[in-house]
Coordinates of C-alpha atoms in Angstrom, one line a residue:
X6 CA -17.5 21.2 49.5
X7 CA -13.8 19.9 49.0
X8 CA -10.9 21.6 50.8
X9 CA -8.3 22.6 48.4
X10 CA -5.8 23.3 51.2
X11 CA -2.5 21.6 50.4
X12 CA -1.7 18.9 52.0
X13 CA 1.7 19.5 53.8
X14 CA 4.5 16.5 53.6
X15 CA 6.1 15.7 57.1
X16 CA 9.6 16.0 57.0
X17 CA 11.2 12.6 58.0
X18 CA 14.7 12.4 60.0
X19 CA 16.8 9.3 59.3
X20 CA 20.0 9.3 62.0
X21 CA 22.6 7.1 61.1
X22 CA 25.2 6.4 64.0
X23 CA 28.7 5.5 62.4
X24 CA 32.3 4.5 63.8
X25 CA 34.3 3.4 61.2
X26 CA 32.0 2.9 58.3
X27 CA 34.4 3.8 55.4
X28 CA 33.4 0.5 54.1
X29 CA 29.9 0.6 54.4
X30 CA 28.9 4.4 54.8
X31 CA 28.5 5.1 50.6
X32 CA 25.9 2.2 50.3
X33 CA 23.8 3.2 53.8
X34 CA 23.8 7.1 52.4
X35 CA 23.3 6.7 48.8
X36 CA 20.6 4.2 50.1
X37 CA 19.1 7.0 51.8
X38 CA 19.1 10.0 49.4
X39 CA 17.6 8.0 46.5
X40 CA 14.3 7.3 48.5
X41 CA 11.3 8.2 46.2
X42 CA 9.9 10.3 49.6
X43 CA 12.5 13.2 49.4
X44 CA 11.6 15.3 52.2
X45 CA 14.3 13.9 54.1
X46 CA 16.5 15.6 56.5
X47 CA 19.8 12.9 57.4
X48 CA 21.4 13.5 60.6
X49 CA 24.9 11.4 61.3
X50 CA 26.1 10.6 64.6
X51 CA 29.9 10.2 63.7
X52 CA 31.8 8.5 67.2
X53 CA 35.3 9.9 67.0
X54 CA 35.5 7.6 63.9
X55 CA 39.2 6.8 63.2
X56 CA 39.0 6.3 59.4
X57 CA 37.3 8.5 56.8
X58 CA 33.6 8.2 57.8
X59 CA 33.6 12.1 58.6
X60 CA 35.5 13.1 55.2
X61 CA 32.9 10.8 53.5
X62 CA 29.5 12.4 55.6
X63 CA 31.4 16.0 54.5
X64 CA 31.4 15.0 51.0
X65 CA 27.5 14.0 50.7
X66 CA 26.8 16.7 52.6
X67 CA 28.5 19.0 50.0
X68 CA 27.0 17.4 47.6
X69 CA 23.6 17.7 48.5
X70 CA 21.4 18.5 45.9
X71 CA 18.9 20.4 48.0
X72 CA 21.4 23.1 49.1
X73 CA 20.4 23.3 51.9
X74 CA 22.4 21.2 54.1
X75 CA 19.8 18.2 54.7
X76 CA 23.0 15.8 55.5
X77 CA 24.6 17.5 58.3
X78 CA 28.3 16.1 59.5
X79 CA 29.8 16.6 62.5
X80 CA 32.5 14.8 64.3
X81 CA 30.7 14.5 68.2
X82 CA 31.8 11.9 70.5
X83 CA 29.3 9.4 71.9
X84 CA 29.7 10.4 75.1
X85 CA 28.8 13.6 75.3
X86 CA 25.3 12.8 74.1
X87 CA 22.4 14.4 76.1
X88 CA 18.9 13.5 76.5
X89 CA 17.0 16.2 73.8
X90 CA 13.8 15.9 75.5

């Protein structure tokens, strides 16, 4: 007999370190949310960035079109970084 149970999708987390990536930070993150997989979560680590990186992160994460936050941004300086495991 066949199992019917669906099949669940891993989410995927794509991190994205930026320092001053006004220039380049549209193209990586537009890059990323028009994927064909869309069970994406994007987490960007933003350096103390001394340019509009953060504003730009805030935007796409305002403008997800999940609702539910999937591109987090946070200003958090590299050094403060701890080991998660």
């Amino acid at each position: 007999m066949a199992d019917h149970t669906p099949i669940s999708v891993p989410l995927v987390s794509v991190i994205v370190p930026a320092y001053n990536a006004e220039q380049t930070i549209h193209q990586c993150l537009d890059s990323i949310v028009n994927q064909s997989y869309k069970n994406l979560e994007v987490i960007i680590i933003d350096d103390e960035s001394a340019d509009n990186t953060l504003s730009i992160c805030q935007q796409y994460a305002q403008n997800d079109s999940k609702g539910d936050s999937s591109v987090p941004a946070e200003r958090r300086p590299n050094h403060s970084a701890q080991s998660w495991a």
